[in-house]
Amino acid sequence: MTASSTASQSAKSQGKIDSVLASMNIVLPPSVMPAANYVPYVVSGNMVFISGTLPMKDGKPQDIGKVGKEFTLEQGQATAKLCGINILAHLRAACGGDLDRVKRCIRMGIFVNSAAGFTDQPKVANGVSDMMVAIFGDAGKHARFAVGVSELPFGVAVEVDATFEIA
């Protein structure tokens, strides 16, 4: 086998979505079980329901504080994207490791720990929404809501839940 055929075999074994993630320098963490009495996702028929997902990295909550106070809009968008990366880790587990099974992102709910007077929750939500479209193309376009809340678990700035259709 030549080096080019080995590289070609590697590209074939890596799915389309995995290639997109690699091109975006996104490395998905392992899907970990929550510390409470619920599961990170439920598969029912061809639907995957992802529980509210926090901006976790190396098992620790990130970005503690309120958007519009401790965090700028742009930092809030980055936090929403980190939540989305963790959602994708759960989704990959729900799909048996094959994100090419994803047919559509159906809906996302974005909760923003907001300072008083902060009203740009939809712009914060764009951090994760834009990422899903960049990864899945038109299949990443989804219905969503974005709301401001006074507190979130561990004091994090953003929490996101999602629903996907899979093959």
PDB file of C-alpha atoms in Angstrom:
ATOM      1  CA  MET A   1       0.000   0.000   0.000  1.00  0.00           C
ATOM      2  CA  THR A   2       1.340   3.426  -0.907  1.00  0.00           C
ATOM      3  CA  ALA A   3       1.253   6.445   1.390  1.00  0.00           C
ATOM      4  CA  SER A   4      -1.424   8.076  -0.765  1.00  0.00           C
ATOM      5  CA  SER A   5      -3.645   4.985  -0.691  1.00  0.00           C
ATOM      6  CA  THR A   6      -3.184   4.802   3.085  1.00  0.00           C
ATOM      7  CA  ALA A   7      -4.236   8.450   3.375  1.00  0.00           C
ATOM      8  CA  SER A   8      -7.183   7.728   1.073  1.00  0.00           C
ATOM      9  CA  GLN A   9      -8.219   4.759   3.220  1.00  0.00           C
ATOM     10  CA  SER A  10      -7.973   6.941   6.321  1.00  0.00           C
ATOM     11  CA  ALA A  11     -10.171   9.606   4.691  1.00  0.00           C
ATOM     12  CA  LYS A  12     -12.711   6.924   3.744  1.00  0.00           C
ATOM     13  CA  SER A  13     -12.820   5.571   7.284  1.00  0.00           C
ATOM     14  CA  GLN A  14     -13.265   9.106   8.610  1.00  0.00           C
ATOM     15  CA  GLY A  15     -16.828  10.246   8.006  1.00  0.00           C
ATOM     16  CA  LYS A  16     -17.839  13.412   6.191  1.00  0.00           C
ATOM     17  CA  ILE A  17     -18.838  15.177   9.416  1.00  0.00           C
ATOM     18  CA  ASP A  18     -15.621  14.065  11.148  1.00  0.00           C
ATOM     19  CA  SER A  19     -13.690  15.641   8.253  1.00  0.00           C
ATOM     20  CA  VAL A  20     -15.645  18.890   8.648  1.00  0.00           C
ATOM     21  CA  LEU A  21     -14.918  18.913  12.390  1.00  0.00           C
ATOM     22  CA  ALA A  22     -11.222  18.308  11.742  1.00  0.00           C
ATOM     23  CA  SER A  23     -11.124  21.157   9.208  1.00  0.00           C
ATOM     24  CA  MET A  24     -12.670  23.433  11.861  1.00  0.00           C
ATOM     25  CA  ASN A  25     -10.122  22.220  14.478  1.00  0.00           C
ATOM     26  CA  ILE A  26     -12.944  20.881  16.642  1.00  0.00           C
ATOM     27  CA  VAL A  27     -12.039  17.885  18.780  1.00  0.00           C
ATOM     28  CA  LEU A  28     -15.012  16.290  20.488  1.00  0.00           C
ATOM     29  CA  PRO A  29     -14.540  15.207  24.105  1.00  0.00           C
ATOM     30  CA  PRO A  30     -15.910  11.878  25.301  1.00  0.00           C
ATOM     31  CA  SER A  31     -19.594  11.808  26.192  1.00  0.00           C
ATOM     32  CA  VAL A  32     -19.700  11.582  29.983  1.00  0.00           C
ATOM     33  CA  MET A  33     -22.554  10.639  32.250  1.00  0.00           C
ATOM     34  CA  PRO A  34     -24.025  13.425  34.381  1.00  0.00           C
ATOM     35  CA  ALA A  35     -23.604  13.453  38.138  1.00  0.00           C
ATOM     36  CA  ALA A  36     -27.375  13.476  38.738  1.00  0.00           C
ATOM     37  CA  ASN A  37     -30.323  11.178  38.035  1.00  0.00           C
ATOM     38  CA  TYR A  38     -30.751  11.751  34.289  1.00  0.00           C
ATOM     39  CA  VAL A  39     -29.034  10.744  31.066  1.00  0.00           C
ATOM     40  CA  PRO A  40     -27.183  13.000  28.604  1.00  0.00           C
ATOM     41  CA  TYR A  41     -29.408  11.911  25.710  1.00  0.00           C
ATOM     42  CA  VAL A  42     -32.385   9.744  24.828  1.00  0.00           C
ATOM     43  CA  VAL A  43     -32.879   8.066  21.466  1.00  0.00           C
ATOM     44  CA  SER A  44     -36.540   7.487  20.591  1.00  0.00           C
ATOM     45  CA  GLY A  45     -37.153   6.138  17.108  1.00  0.00           C
ATOM     46  CA  ASN A  46     -35.169   8.352  14.775  1.00  0.00           C
ATOM     47  CA  MET A  47     -34.959  11.272  17.219  1.00  0.00           C
ATOM     48  CA  VAL A  48     -32.159  12.133  19.645  1.00  0.00           C
ATOM     49  CA  PHE A  49     -33.013  14.424  22.548  1.00  0.00           C
ATOM     50  CA  ILE A  50     -29.912  15.964  24.137  1.00  0.00           C
ATOM     51  CA  SER A  51     -30.256  17.141  27.746  1.00  0.00           C
ATOM     52  CA  GLY A  52     -29.284  20.657  28.743  1.00  0.00           C
ATOM     53  CA  THR A  53     -25.530  20.772  28.172  1.00  0.00           C
ATOM     54  CA  LEU A  54     -23.096  23.049  29.963  1.00  0.00           C
ATOM     55  CA  PRO A  55     -19.789  24.543  28.811  1.00  0.00           C
ATOM     56  CA  MET A  56     -17.613  21.800  30.293  1.00  0.00           C
ATOM     57  CA  LYS A  57     -13.944  21.228  29.545  1.00  0.00           C
ATOM     58  CA  ASP A  58     -11.823  18.500  31.135  1.00  0.00           C
ATOM     59  CA  GLY A  59     -14.745  17.693  33.427  1.00  0.00           C
ATOM     60  CA  LYS A  60     -14.991  21.216  34.827  1.00  0.00           C
ATOM     61  CA  PRO A  61     -17.553  23.954  34.188  1.00  0.00           C
ATOM     62  CA  GLN A  62     -16.164  26.888  32.215  1.00  0.00           C
ATOM     63  CA  ASP A  63     -17.212  30.520  31.878  1.00  0.00           C
ATOM     64  CA  ILE A  64     -18.746  31.203  35.280  1.00  0.00           C
ATOM     65  CA  GLY A  65     -20.663  34.464  35.300  1.00  0.00           C
ATOM     66  CA  LYS A  66     -23.240  36.521  33.460  1.00  0.00           C
ATOM     67  CA  VAL A  67     -23.210  37.630  29.854  1.00  0.00           C
ATOM     68  CA  GLY A  68     -23.390  41.409  29.835  1.00  0.00           C
ATOM     69  CA  LYS A  69     -21.432  41.643  33.088  1.00  0.00           C
ATOM     70  CA  GLU A  70     -18.461  39.250  33.383  1.00  0.00           C
ATOM     71  CA  PHE A  71     -18.678  38.204  29.707  1.00  0.00           C
ATOM     72  CA  THR A  72     -19.086  40.126  26.468  1.00  0.00           C
ATOM     73  CA  LEU A  73     -21.510  39.108  23.749  1.00  0.00           C
ATOM     74  CA  GLU A  74     -18.637  37.564  21.778  1.00  0.00           C
ATOM     75  CA  GLN A  75     -17.476  35.575  24.817  1.00  0.00           C
ATOM     76  CA  GLY A  76     -21.063  34.395  25.308  1.00  0.00           C
ATOM     77  CA  GLN A  77     -21.109  33.178  21.702  1.00  0.00           C
ATOM     78  CA  ALA A  78     -17.896  31.227  22.315  1.00  0.00           C
ATOM     79  CA  THR A  79     -19.467  29.704  25.438  1.00  0.00           C
ATOM     80  CA  ALA A  80     -22.545  28.680  23.428  1.00  0.00           C
ATOM     81  CA  LYS A  81     -20.217  27.069  20.885  1.00  0.00           C
ATOM     82  CA  LEU A  82     -18.480  25.104  23.670  1.00  0.00           C
ATOM     83  CA  CYS A  83     -21.904  23.847  24.780  1.00  0.00           C
ATOM     84  CA  GLY A  84     -22.494  22.813  21.158  1.00  0.00           C
ATOM     85  CA  ILE A  85     -19.228  20.887  21.048  1.00  0.00           C
ATOM     86  CA  ASN A  86     -20.337  18.950  24.124  1.00  0.00           C
ATOM     87  CA  ILE A  87     -23.753  18.369  22.493  1.00  0.00           C
ATOM     88  CA  LEU A  88     -21.971  16.901  19.476  1.00  0.00           C
ATOM     89  CA  ALA A  89     -20.036  14.546  21.763  1.00  0.00           C
ATOM     90  CA  HIS A  90     -23.337  13.211  23.146  1.00  0.00           C
ATOM     91  CA  LEU A  91     -24.822  13.063  19.656  1.00  0.00           C
ATOM     92  CA  ARG A  92     -21.835  11.078  18.392  1.00  0.00           C
ATOM     93  CA  ALA A  93     -22.369   8.577  21.238  1.00  0.00           C
ATOM     94  CA  ALA A  94     -26.095   8.386  20.431  1.00  0.00           C
ATOM     95  CA  CYS A  95     -25.194   7.644  16.774  1.00  0.00           C
ATOM     96  CA  GLY A  96     -22.809   4.835  17.674  1.00  0.00           C
ATOM     97  CA  GLY A  97     -19.823   7.017  16.768  1.00  0.00           C
ATOM     98  CA  ASP A  98     -21.098   7.931  13.275  1.00  0.00           C
ATOM     99  CA  LEU A  99     -22.174  11.585  12.977  1.00  0.00           C
ATOM    100  CA  ASP A 100     -22.943  10.985   9.298  1.00  0.00           C
ATOM    101  CA  ARG A 101     -26.185   9.416  10.572  1.00  0.00           C
ATOM    102  CA  VAL A 102     -27.453  12.908  11.471  1.00  0.00           C
ATOM    103  CA  LYS A 103     -30.243  13.884   9.088  1.00  0.00           C
ATOM    104  CA  ARG A 104     -31.188  17.202  10.687  1.00  0.00           C
ATOM    105  CA  CYS A 105     -30.786  19.444  13.689  1.00  0.00           C
ATOM    106  CA  ILE A 106     -34.439  19.981  14.605  1.00  0.00           C
ATOM    107  CA  ARG A 107     -34.439  22.385  17.559  1.00  0.00           C
ATOM    108  CA  MET A 108     -32.108  24.058  20.019  1.00  0.00           C
ATOM    109  CA  GLY A 109     -32.855  25.818  23.277  1.00  0.00           C
ATOM    110  CA  ILE A 110     -30.314  28.331  24.521  1.00  0.00           C
ATOM    111  CA  PHE A 111     -30.385  29.632  28.092  1.00  0.00           C
ATOM    112  CA  VAL A 112     -28.197  32.662  28.760  1.00  0.00           C
ATOM    113  CA  ASN A 113     -27.219  33.649  32.305  1.00  0.00           C
ATOM    114  CA  SER A 114     -27.885  37.350  31.701  1.00  0.00           C
ATOM    115  CA  ALA A 115     -26.977  40.519  33.531  1.00  0.00           C
ATOM    116  CA  ALA A 116     -29.855  42.899  34.216  1.00  0.00           C
ATOM    117  CA  GLY A 117     -30.733  44.752  31.029  1.00  0.00           C
ATOM    118  CA  PHE A 118     -28.889  42.331  28.687  1.00  0.00           C
ATOM    119  CA  THR A 119     -31.224  41.595  25.753  1.00  0.00           C
ATOM    120  CA  ASP A 120     -28.948  40.046  23.100  1.00  0.00           C
ATOM    121  CA  GLN A 121     -29.680  36.394  23.956  1.00  0.00           C
ATOM    122  CA  PRO A 122     -30.443  35.588  20.280  1.00  0.00           C
ATOM    123  CA  LYS A 123     -27.006  36.913  19.306  1.00  0.00           C
ATOM    124  CA  VAL A 124     -25.389  34.705  21.981  1.00  0.00           C
ATOM    125  CA  ALA A 125     -27.345  31.751  20.548  1.00  0.00           C
ATOM    126  CA  ASN A 126     -25.821  32.443  17.133  1.00  0.00           C
ATOM    127  CA  GLY A 127     -22.554  31.025  18.498  1.00  0.00           C
ATOM    128  CA  VAL A 128     -23.982  27.511  18.558  1.00  0.00           C
ATOM    129  CA  SER A 129     -26.494  27.946  15.704  1.00  0.00           C
ATOM    130  CA  ASP A 130     -23.839  29.146  13.268  1.00  0.00           C
ATOM    131  CA  MET A 131     -21.593  26.238  14.258  1.00  0.00           C
ATOM    132  CA  MET A 132     -24.328  23.651  13.544  1.00  0.00           C
ATOM    133  CA  VAL A 133     -24.916  25.144  10.084  1.00  0.00           C
ATOM    134  CA  ALA A 134     -21.153  25.240   9.403  1.00  0.00           C
ATOM    135  CA  ILE A 135     -20.910  21.540  10.312  1.00  0.00           C
ATOM    136  CA  PHE A 136     -24.124  20.091   8.854  1.00  0.00           C
ATOM    137  CA  GLY A 137     -24.930  22.626   6.097  1.00  0.00           C
ATOM    138  CA  ASP A 138     -28.664  23.064   5.477  1.00  0.00           C
ATOM    139  CA  ALA A 139     -29.329  20.068   7.748  1.00  0.00           C
ATOM    140  CA  GLY A 140     -27.914  22.181  10.592  1.00  0.00           C
ATOM    141  CA  LYS A 141     -30.632  24.842  10.243  1.00  0.00           C
ATOM    142  CA  HIS A 142     -33.036  24.489  13.155  1.00  0.00           C
ATOM    143  CA  ALA A 143     -35.859  26.023  15.125  1.00  0.00           C
ATOM    144  CA  ARG A 144     -34.695  27.539  18.392  1.00  0.00           C
ATOM    145  CA  PHE A 145     -35.379  29.711  21.358  1.00  0.00           C
ATOM    146  CA  ALA A 146     -32.961  31.885  23.297  1.00  0.00           C
ATOM    147  CA  VAL A 147     -33.919  33.221  26.710  1.00  0.00           C
ATOM    148  CA  GLY A 148     -32.224  35.133  29.476  1.00  0.00           C
ATOM    149  CA  VAL A 149     -32.248  33.569  32.919  1.00  0.00           C
ATOM    150  CA  SER A 150     -31.094  34.812  36.297  1.00  0.00           C
ATOM    151  CA  GLU A 151     -28.948  31.760  37.134  1.00  0.00           C
ATOM    152  CA  LEU A 152     -27.707  28.487  35.608  1.00  0.00           C
ATOM    153  CA  PRO A 153     -26.133  25.379  37.169  1.00  0.00           C
ATOM    154  CA  PHE A 154     -22.659  26.070  38.621  1.00  0.00           C
ATOM    155  CA  GLY A 155     -23.142  29.715  37.634  1.00  0.00           C
ATOM    156  CA  VAL A 156     -22.168  29.053  33.993  1.00  0.00           C
ATOM    157  CA  ALA A 157     -22.943  31.672  31.360  1.00  0.00           C
ATOM    158  CA  VAL A 158     -24.826  29.442  28.870  1.00  0.00           C
ATOM    159  CA  GLU A 159     -26.688  26.116  28.717  1.00  0.00           C
ATOM    160  CA  VAL A 160     -27.973  24.511  25.496  1.00  0.00           C
ATOM    161  CA  ASP A 161     -30.281  21.585  24.735  1.00  0.00           C
ATOM    162  CA  ALA A 162     -30.989  20.099  21.311  1.00  0.00           C
ATOM    163  CA  THR A 163     -33.069  17.674  19.287  1.00  0.00           C
ATOM    164  CA  PHE A 164     -31.758  15.877  16.189  1.00  0.00           C
ATOM    165  CA  GLU A 165     -33.190  13.493  13.613  1.00  0.00           C
ATOM    166  CA  ILE A 166     -30.927  10.560  12.710  1.00  0.00           C
ATOM    167  CA  ALA A 167     -30.942   7.771  10.129  1.00  0.00           C
TER     168      ALA A 167
END
